[in-house]
Every structure is written in structure tokens, then in C-alpha cells.
Coordinates of C-alpha atoms in Angstrom, one line a residue:
X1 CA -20.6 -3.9 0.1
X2 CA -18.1 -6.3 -1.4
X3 CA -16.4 -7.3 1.1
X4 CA -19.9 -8.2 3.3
X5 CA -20.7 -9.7 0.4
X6 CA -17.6 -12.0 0.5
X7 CA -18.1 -12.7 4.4
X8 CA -21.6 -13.7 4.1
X9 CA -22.0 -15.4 0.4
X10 CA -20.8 -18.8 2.1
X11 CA -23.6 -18.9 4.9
X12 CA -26.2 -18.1 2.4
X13 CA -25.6 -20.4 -0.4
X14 CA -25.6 -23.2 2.6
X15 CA -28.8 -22.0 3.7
X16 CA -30.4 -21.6 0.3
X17 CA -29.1 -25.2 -0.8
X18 CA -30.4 -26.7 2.8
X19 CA -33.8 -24.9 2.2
X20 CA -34.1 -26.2 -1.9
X21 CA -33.1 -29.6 -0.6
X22 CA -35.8 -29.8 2.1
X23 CA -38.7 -28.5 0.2
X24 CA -37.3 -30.7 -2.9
X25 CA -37.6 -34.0 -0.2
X26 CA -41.1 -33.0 0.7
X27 CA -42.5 -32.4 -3.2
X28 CA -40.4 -35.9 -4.3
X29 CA -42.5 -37.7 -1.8
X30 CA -39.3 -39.5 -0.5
X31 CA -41.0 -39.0 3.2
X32 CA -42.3 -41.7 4.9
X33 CA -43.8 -39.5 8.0
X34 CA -47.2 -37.9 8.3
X35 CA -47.3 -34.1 9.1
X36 CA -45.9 -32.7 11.2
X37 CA -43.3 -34.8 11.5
X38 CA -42.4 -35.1 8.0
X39 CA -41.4 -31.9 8.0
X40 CA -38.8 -32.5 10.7
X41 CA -37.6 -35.7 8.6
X42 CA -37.4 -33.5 5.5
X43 CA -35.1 -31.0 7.6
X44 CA -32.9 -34.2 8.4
X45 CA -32.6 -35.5 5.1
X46 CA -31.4 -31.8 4.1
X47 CA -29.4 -31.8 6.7
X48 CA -27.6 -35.6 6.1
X49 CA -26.4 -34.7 3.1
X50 CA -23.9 -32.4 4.1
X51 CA -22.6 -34.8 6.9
X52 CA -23.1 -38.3 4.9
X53 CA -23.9 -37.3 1.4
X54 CA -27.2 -38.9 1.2
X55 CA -25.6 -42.1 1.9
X56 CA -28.3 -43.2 4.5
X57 CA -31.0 -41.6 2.2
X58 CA -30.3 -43.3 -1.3
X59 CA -30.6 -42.3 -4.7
X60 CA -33.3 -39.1 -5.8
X61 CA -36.6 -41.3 -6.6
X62 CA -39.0 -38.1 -7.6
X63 CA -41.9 -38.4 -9.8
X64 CA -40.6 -35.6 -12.3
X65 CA -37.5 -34.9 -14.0
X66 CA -37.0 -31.3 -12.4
X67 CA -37.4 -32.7 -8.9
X68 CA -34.6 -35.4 -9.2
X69 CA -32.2 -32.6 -11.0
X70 CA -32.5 -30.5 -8.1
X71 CA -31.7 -33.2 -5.9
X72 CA -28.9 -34.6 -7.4
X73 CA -27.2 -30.8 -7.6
X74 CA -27.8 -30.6 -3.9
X75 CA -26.5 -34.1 -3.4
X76 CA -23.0 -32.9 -4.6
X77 CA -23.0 -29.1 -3.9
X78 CA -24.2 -30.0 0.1
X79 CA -20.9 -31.6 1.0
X80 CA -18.5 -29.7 -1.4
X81 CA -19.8 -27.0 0.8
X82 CA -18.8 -29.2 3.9
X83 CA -15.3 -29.7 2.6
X84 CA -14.4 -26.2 1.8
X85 CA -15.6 -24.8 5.4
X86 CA -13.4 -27.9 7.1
X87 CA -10.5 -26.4 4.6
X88 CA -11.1 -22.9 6.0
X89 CA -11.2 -24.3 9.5
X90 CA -7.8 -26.2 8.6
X91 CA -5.8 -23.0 7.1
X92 CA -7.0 -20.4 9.8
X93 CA -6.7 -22.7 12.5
X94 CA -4.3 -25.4 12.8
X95 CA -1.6 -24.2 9.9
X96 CA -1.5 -20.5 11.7
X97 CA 0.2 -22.7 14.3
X98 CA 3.4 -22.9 13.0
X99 CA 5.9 -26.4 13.0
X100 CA 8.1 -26.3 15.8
X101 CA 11.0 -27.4 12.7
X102 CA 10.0 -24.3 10.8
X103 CA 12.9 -22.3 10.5
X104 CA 15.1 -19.8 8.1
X105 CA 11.8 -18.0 7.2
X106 CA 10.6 -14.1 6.8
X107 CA 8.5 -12.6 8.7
X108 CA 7.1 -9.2 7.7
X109 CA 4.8 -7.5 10.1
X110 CA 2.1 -5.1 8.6
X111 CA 0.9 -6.0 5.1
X112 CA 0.6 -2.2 3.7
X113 CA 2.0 -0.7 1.3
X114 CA 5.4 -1.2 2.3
X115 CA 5.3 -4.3 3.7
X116 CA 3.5 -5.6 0.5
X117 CA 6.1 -4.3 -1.4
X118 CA 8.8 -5.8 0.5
X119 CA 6.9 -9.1 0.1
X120 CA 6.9 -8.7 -3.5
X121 CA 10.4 -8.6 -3.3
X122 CA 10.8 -11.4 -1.5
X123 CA 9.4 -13.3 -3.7
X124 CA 11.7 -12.2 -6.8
X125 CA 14.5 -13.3 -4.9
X126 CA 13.2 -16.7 -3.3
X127 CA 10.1 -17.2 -5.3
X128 CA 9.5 -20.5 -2.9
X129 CA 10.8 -18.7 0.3
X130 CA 8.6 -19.2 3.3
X131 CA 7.1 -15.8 4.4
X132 CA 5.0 -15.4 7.6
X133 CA 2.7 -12.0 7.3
X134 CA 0.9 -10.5 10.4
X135 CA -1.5 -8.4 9.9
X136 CA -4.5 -8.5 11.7
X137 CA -6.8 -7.0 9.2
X138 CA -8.7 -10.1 7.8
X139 CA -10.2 -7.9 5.1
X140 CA -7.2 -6.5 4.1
X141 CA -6.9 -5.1 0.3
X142 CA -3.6 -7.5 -0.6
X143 CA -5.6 -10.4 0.9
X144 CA -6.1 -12.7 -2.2
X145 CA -2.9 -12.6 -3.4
X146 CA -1.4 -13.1 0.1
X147 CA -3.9 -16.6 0.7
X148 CA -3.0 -17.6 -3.1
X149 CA 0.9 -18.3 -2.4
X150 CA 1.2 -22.1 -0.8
X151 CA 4.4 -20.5 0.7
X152 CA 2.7 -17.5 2.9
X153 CA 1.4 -17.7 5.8
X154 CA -0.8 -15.3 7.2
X155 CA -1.8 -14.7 10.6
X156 CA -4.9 -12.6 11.6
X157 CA -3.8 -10.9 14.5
X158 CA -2.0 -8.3 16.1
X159 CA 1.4 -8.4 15.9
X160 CA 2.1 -6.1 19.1
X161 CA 0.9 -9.2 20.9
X162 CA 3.2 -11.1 22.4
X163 CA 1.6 -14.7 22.0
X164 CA 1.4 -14.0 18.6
X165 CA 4.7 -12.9 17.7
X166 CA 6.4 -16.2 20.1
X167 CA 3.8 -18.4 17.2
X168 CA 5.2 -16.9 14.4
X169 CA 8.8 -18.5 15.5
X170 CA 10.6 -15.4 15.4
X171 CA 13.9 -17.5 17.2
X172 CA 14.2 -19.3 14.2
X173 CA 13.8 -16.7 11.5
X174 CA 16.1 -15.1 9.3
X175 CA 14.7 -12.1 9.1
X176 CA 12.1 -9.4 10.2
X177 CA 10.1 -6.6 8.7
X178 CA 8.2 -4.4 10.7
X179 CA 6.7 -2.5 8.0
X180 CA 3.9 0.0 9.1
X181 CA 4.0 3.7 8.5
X182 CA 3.3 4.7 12.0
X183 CA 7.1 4.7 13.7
X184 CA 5.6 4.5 17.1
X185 CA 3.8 1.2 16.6
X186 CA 6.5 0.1 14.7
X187 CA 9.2 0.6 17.6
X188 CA 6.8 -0.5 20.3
X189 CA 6.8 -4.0 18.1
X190 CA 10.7 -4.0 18.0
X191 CA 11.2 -3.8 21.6
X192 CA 8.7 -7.2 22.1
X193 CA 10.6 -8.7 18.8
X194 CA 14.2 -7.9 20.6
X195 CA 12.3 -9.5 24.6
X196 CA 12.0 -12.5 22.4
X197 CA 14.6 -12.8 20.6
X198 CA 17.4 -12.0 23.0
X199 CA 20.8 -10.7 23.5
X200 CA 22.6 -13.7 21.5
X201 CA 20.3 -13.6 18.7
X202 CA 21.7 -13.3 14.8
X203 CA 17.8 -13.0 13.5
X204 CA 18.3 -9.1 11.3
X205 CA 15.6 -7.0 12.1
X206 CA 14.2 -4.2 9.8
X207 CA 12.4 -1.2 11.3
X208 CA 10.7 1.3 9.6
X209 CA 11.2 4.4 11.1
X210 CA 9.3 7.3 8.3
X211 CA 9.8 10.8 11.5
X212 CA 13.4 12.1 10.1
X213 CA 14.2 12.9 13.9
X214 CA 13.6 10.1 15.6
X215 CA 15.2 7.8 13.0
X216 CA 18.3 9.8 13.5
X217 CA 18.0 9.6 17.4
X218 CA 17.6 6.3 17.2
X219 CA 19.9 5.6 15.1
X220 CA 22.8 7.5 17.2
X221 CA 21.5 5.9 20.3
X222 CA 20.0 2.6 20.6
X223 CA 22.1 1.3 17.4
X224 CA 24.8 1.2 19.5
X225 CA 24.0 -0.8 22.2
X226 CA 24.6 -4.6 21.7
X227 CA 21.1 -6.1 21.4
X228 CA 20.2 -3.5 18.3
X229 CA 23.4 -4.7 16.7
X230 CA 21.7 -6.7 14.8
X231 CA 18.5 -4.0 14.2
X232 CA 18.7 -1.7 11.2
X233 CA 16.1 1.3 10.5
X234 CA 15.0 2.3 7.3
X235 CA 12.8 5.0 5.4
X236 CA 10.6 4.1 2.6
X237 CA 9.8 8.4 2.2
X238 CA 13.2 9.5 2.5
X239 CA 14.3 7.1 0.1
X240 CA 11.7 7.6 -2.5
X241 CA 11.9 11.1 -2.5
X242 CA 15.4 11.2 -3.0
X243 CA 15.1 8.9 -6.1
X244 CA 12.6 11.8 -7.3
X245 CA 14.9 14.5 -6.4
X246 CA 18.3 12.9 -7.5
X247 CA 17.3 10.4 -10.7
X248 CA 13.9 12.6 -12.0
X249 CA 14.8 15.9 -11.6
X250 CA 18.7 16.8 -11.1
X251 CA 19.7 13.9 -13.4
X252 CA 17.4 15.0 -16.2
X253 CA 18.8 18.8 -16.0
X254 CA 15.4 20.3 -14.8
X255 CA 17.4 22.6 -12.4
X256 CA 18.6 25.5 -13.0
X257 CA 21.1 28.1 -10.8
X258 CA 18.3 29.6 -9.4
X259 CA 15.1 27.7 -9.0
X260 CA 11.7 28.0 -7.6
X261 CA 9.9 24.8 -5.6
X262 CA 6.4 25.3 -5.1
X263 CA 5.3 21.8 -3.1
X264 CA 1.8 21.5 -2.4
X265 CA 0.9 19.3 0.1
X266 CA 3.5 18.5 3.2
X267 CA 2.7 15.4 4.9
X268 CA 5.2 12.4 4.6
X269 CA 6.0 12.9 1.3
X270 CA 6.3 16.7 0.9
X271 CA 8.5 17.1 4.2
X272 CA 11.0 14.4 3.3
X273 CA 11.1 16.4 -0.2
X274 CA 11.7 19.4 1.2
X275 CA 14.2 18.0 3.2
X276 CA 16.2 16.4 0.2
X277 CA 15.9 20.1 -1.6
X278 CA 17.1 22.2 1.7
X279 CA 19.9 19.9 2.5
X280 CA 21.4 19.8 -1.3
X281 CA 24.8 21.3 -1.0
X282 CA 24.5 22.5 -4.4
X283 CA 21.0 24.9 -3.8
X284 CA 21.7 28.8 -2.9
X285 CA 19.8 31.3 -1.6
X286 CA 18.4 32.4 -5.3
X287 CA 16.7 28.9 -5.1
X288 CA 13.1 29.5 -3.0
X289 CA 10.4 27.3 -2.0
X290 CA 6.6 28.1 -1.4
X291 CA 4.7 25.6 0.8
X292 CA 1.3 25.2 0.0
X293 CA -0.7 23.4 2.3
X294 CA -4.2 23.1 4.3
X295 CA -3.9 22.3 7.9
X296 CA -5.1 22.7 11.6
X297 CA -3.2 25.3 13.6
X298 CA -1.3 22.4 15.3
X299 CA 0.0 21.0 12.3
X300 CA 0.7 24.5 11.0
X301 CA 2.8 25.2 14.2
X302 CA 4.4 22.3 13.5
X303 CA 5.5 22.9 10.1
X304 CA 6.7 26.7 11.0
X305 CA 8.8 25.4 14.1
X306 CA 10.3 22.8 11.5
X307 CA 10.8 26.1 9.0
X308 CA 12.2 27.8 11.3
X309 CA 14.3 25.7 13.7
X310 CA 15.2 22.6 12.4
X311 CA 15.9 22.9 8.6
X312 CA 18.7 24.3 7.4
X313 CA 19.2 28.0 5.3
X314 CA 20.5 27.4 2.0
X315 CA 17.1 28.3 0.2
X316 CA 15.3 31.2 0.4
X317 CA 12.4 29.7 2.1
X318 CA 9.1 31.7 2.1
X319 CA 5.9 31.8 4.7
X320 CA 4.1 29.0 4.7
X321 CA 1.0 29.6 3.0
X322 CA -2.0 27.4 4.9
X323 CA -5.1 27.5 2.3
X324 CA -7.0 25.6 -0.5
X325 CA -4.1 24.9 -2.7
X326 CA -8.1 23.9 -5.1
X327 CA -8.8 27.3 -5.4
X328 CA -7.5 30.2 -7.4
X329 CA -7.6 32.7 -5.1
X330 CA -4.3 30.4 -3.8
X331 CA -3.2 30.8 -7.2
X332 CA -3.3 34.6 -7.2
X333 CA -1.0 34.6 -3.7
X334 CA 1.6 32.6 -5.2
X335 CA 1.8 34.2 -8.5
X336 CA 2.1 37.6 -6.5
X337 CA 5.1 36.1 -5.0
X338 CA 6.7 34.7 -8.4
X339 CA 6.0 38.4 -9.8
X340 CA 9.0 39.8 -11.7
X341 CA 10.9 36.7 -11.4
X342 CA 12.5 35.1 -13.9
X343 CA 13.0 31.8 -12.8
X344 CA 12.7 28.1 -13.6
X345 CA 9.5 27.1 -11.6
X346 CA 8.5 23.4 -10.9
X347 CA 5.7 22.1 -8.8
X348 CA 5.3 18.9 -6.8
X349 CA 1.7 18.1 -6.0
X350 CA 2.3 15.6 -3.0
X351 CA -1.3 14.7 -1.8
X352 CA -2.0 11.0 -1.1
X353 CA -5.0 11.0 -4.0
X354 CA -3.6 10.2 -7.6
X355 CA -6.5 11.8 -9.5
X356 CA -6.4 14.9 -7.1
X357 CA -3.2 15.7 -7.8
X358 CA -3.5 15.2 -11.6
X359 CA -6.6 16.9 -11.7
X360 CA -4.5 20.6 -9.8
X361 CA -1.9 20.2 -12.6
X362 CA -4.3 19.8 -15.8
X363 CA -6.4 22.6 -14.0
X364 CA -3.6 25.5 -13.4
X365 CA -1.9 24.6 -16.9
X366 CA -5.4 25.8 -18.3
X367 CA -6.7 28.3 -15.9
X368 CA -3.6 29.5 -13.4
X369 CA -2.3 32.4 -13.9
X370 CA 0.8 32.9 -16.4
X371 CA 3.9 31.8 -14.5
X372 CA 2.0 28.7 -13.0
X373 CA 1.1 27.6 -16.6
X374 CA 4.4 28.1 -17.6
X375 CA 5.5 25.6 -14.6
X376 CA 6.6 22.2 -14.9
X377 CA 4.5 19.9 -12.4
X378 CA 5.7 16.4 -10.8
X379 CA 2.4 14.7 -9.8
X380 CA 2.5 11.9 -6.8
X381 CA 0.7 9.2 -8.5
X382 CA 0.7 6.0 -6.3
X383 CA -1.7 3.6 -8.8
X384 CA -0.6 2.0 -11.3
X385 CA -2.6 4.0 -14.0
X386 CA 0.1 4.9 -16.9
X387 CA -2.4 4.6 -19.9
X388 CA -5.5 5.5 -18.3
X389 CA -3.7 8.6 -17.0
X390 CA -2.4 9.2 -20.6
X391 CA -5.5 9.2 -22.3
X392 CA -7.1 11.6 -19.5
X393 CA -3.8 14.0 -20.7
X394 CA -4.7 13.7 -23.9
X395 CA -8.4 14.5 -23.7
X396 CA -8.0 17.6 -21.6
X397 CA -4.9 19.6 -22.4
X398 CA -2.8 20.1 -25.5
X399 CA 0.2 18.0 -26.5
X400 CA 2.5 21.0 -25.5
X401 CA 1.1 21.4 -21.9
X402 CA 1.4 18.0 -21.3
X403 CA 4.5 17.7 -21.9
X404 CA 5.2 19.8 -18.9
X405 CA 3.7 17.0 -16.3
X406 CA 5.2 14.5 -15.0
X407 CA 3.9 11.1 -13.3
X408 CA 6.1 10.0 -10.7
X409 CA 5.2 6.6 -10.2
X410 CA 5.6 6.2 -6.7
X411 CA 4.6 2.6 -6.0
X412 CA 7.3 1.4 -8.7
X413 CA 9.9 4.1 -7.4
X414 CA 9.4 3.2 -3.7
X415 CA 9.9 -0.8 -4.1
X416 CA 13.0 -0.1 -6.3
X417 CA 13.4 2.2 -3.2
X418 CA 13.4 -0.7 -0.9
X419 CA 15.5 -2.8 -3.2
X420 CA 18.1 -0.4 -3.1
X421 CA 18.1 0.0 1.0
X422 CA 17.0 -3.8 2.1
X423 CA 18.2 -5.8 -0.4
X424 CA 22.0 -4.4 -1.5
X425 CA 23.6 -7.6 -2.1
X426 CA 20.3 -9.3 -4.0
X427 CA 19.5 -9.4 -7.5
X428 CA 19.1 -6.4 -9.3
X429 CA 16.0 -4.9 -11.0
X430 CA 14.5 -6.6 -13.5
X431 CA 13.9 -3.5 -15.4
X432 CA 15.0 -0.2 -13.9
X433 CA 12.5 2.6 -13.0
X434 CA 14.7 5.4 -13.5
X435 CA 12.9 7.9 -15.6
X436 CA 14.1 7.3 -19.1
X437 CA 13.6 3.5 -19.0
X438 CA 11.0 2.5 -21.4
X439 CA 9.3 0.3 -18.8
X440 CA 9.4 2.8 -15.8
X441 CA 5.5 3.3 -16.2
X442 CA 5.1 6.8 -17.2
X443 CA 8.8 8.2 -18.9
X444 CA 9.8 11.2 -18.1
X445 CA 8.7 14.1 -21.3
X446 CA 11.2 17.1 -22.2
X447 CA 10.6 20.1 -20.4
X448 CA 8.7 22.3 -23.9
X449 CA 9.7 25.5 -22.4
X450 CA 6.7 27.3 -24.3
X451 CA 4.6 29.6 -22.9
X452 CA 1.8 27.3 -22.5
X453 CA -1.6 29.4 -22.8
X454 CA -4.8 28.6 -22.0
X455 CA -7.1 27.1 -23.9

């Protein structure tokens, strides 16, 4: 509704003020004509004043007060109106055409999350750097703070398109983002980027490449020939998740020799996750993770050939379990399997929905059987919501069960992320997010280690 509401609200306010200002002409008796045509020169004097202002009109000579008023505000709103729409005309039109001198700028295609991010880091370390964006979504979520920096551009279009990318003066740029979370897309754009650009070209070239397998295929293949020399791939999962394996969870001792990993969810997120805990040298096989997950049957065939096939053994790593990680019956199989165990547990809720996630912790600390409540869980919280978040802690579960979740503030985590991988030699953070930084968001509470009942 908002966003109609911001398409249309220009249109309407022309067509009210056109409407007040004819009827306001015809009741001021500032028409000469006799019906019917005075109606037609009431719609002309309306209509003059967003073209000449009511120069070829003169002054609002009504017989009341209210009448004049009304005329005078649509004697100066009528062509304001006319100037902004020639401004819009101006930005979308002519300055989307870029100068043919325009060089040594960044161009980032996709304005998600990641390629917001990597805009916002941009502009830490050239606050007045010109940045092209091409994104084609005009109603796109980042949109306002995009149009309100005189030094981005955006262009409204797709930036698989040829034309588009040859306007955005990718031969004179210093650097390229291609920044979507689909690979595909992402490396159908790089081979038009690299047409364009050409063998000789210096231009750097960032691809964002979020399937593990086909970023190291690529990586052992194309990198090597001479036109990707200059190409680089990146992962904005991988690298997050590894800052919330390594920095929030080995770093802060929450491991012990043998440990239990119950992830629920496995898209993005959960696989490169599990990935960074099957691939640690320093796991065994008393370590074990449960997969928790709902699914079609293709996805789940997936996920057991990647079980089975192509990760490696150092974990114990049990069936994948395909049902309502919501309901307790879900609860019951997994307990059944942590029966008799005496083992450190910790669960990472992974679904893309911040309040879903938080919502599956507060509800198995109270109501989960007794070796989930006594679990630590790492929620996936995207939003920044630290104190609204806090307060919802506070209101539902006891001071001692809280203490036993944890926020990982993804959006912070994954721009320090990018810092770290596309920006090594820039300035460094500002303020770091690791987990016991007083300005990471969230911190990081002790582990209580009480048997946390419920209450």
C-alpha cells in the first residue's frame, strides 16, 4: 500500500490542485466567457499556471477572502509541482546517461543485502566516491538512501543487459561488484562484464559466488586463464558463518571435547555452517550433528547426497530429520536421540525470519524437553533489533534462561565479513563486532550452565 501510495501521491495532488484551481476561477468570477465556454477558459487558467505561473492571468481578484487564499496557494504550489516532475525527468533520464570523462568509479550490481552492504562500505572509505548502482528494482527497500547521496547513481535496469552495462562505463571503472545471491545470475553478468571489458583490462571484478562447489570449480578453473586474472570470487555465507563458528563460539570456549550441533534450518546459512563444523580439524567423531529441517523430497535428496557424498567424516553425523522443527513432536525425536548423553548441546536456529527463530528458542527453553532446555541456542537475527529483542527476553523467560541465547547479529557480522574479504588493505572497523565488544549489538552472555526448568 505504501509504496502505490508513493507512485501515485504525485499525479493526484496535481490533479486535485488543477481541479481546486478551476472551480476556484469559476466562483472568483475571473471568467470573461459565457457558459459553456467558460468552463473550457476556467480549465486553461488552471492549466496556465503550471506552465506560466499565472503570468498571462494576473493577480487573484475574488470577491472573498477564502477564494483569493485558495488561489494564491495554487498560484505557487501549480508550478513547484512543474519543477519537481522536470527534476525527476532530469535525474532518471539524462544523469543515468553517464559523462563520457567519468572515470575511476564503483560500480556495484544488485542493491541487496550484500551489495548494500558493500555500498556502505564504500562509503566509509571514500565518503565522496562516485558509486554507480544497477538494480532494476525501482521500488527497491534501500531506495531513499540510495537517491539521497549526490554521489550515487542509480540506474533502473537490468544489469544482464548489455546496453546498460556499456552506459554504466564499466572501461573506465575501478572496480566491480556483482553482488546478488543467486551465483548463476551473478556469473552470467561476469561473462558480459569481461565481453566488455576485455583481455587488457586492469578494472578488478568482484563475483559473488554463495554454492561452495561451484565457487571452488571456478575458482580452480577459470581463475587461471588470463582474462579472470583480474576477477576474484567471494562468499558473503561462508564468511559469516565462519566468523560465528571461529569468533562466537570456539573463541568464547563454548566447545567442549565432545559436542552436540543441532542446526535447524539448512539453506544458505545452515549448509555453510555445517560445512565450517565438519571441516574443523579439531572435531572427532564424539562430536554429532542433528539436522533439522522441512523440505520437498528434492531438496531432501539433495541434502542426504551432500551428507553422504560430499562432506567429510570427522563428526558423527546423524539422519537428517525432515519435519516441523515448530512442533514438539520434533522435539521428542531429537531428545530421544540426545538420550543418555552427556554432552555439551548448542543449537543454531538458521531460518531467514528473525522473530521465528527467536520465538523456537524462548519456546523449547520453556516447554522442550529437558536436554533441549538445558541447550545453549545461537539465533540468526538479520534486523537490527538489539533492545527490542532484549526486552521481548526479558518479558518471556527468566534471567537464567536467557542467558543461554544468543543473537548473532548477522547484518553487522556479514559487512565486517565483507570488510575482512573485499577490503584487506582499507581502514579498519570503526568498532569491532566480535562478540565481547560493547557495541557489537547484542554481546555475547556466559553460558549459566543451570538446569534451566520451565516455568
Amino acid at each position: 500500500m505504501l509504496t502505490l501510495i508513493k507512485r501515485i501521491w504525485k499525479p493526484i495532488i496535481l490533479t486535485l490542485i488543477f481541479a481546486i484551481a478551476a472551480v476556484a476561477f469559476l466562483q472568483a468570477g475571473m471568467i470573461g466567457l459565457a457558459t459553456p465556454w467558460k468552463f473550457f477558459q476556467a480549465m486553461y487558467y488552471a492549466l496556465s499556471l503550471f506552465f506560466l505561473g499565472g503570468v498571462d492571468i494576473g493577480a487573484p481578484a475574488a470577491p472573498s477572502q477564502w477564494l483569493n487564499v485558495t488561489l494564491w496557494i495554487c498560484y505557487f504550489l501549480a508550478p513547484l509541482l512543474t519543477f519537481s516532475f522536470i527534476f525527476v525527468i532530469i535525474q532518471e533520464k539524462l544523469l543515468s546517461n553517464l559523462l563520457p570523462w567519468v572515470k575511476n568509479h564503483t560500480i556495484i550490481c544488485g542493491a541487496g543485502r550484500n551489495g548494500i552492504l558493500i555500498y556502505q562500505l564504500l562509503k566509509e572509505h571514500a565518503k565522496r566516491g562516485k558509486v554507480v548502482i544497477i538494480e532494476k528494482n525501482k521500488d527497491n527497500a534501500y531506495g531513499d538512501l540510495l537517491e539521497k547521496d549526490p554521489a550515487t547513481l542509480w540506474i533502473r535496469k537490468s544489469f544482464l543487459d548489455m546496453p546498460v552495462l556499456q552506459k554504466a562505463r564499466l572501461n573506465r571503472a575501478k572496480q566491480i561488484y556483482l553482488s546478488t545471491n543467486m551465483s548463476l545470475v551473478n556469473l552470467n553478468a561476469l561473462i558480459n562484464v569481461l565481453e566488455i571489458l576485455g583481455t587488457e583490462a586492469q578494472t578488478r571484478v568482484y563475483c559473488h559466488i554463495d554454492d561452495v562447489n561451484l565457487h571452488a570449480n571456478m575458482s580452480a578453473t577459470l581463475l587461471k586463464e588470463k582474462k579472470f586474472s583480474h576477477v576474484s570470487f567471494f562468499n558473503g555465507y561462508q564468511s559469516v558463518t565462519k566468523r560465528l563458528y571461529e569468533n562466537w563460539i570456539v573463541e568464547k570456549g563454548y566447545l567442549s571435547p565432545a559436542t552436540i550441533f543441532i542446526i535447524f534450518g539448512v539453506g544458505k546459512f545452515g549448509r555453510m555452517l555445517l560445512a565450517h563444523i565438519v571441516n574443523d580439524p579439531r572435531r572427532t567423531m564424539e562430536d554429532e550433528v542433528i539436522i533439522l529441517t522441512r523440505c520437498t523430497n528434492d531438496t531432501l535428496d539433495q541434502l542426504n547426497y551432500m551428507l553422504e557424498k560430499q562432506l567429510p567424516r570427522r563428526c558423527t553425523i546423524h539422519q537428517l530429520m525432515n519435519a516441523d522443527m515448530d512442533n514438539p513432536k520434533s522435539w521428542d525425536l531429537i531428545a530421544s536421540r540426545l538420550s543418555g548423553k552427556d554432552k555439551r548441546t548448542l543449537c543454531f536456529l538458521c531460518r531467514d525470519d528473525d522473530l521465528a527463530n527467536l520465538n523456537l528458542a524462548i519456546t523449547m527453553k520453556r516447554g522442550a524437553p529437558k536436554k533441549l532446555r538445558e541447550a545453549i541456542y545461537i539465533c540468526r537475527m538479520y534486523s537490527e533489533m538489539a533492545h527490542e529483542l532484549d526486552d521481548i527476553l526479558e518479558r518471556r523467560i527468566t534471567e537464567t534462561q536467557a542467558a543461554d541465547i544468543i543473537l548473532f547479529p548477522l547484518q553487522r557480522e556479514l559487512k565486517e565479513a565483507f570488510r575482512a574479504e573485499l577490503f584487506p588493505g582499507g581502514r579498519a572497523a570503526s568498532a569491532s563486532a566480535r562478540p565481547d565488544s560493547p557495541n557489537s549489538g547484542t554481546p555475547l552472555p556466559e553460558h549459566s550452565g543451570a538446569d534451566n526448568a520451565s516455568t
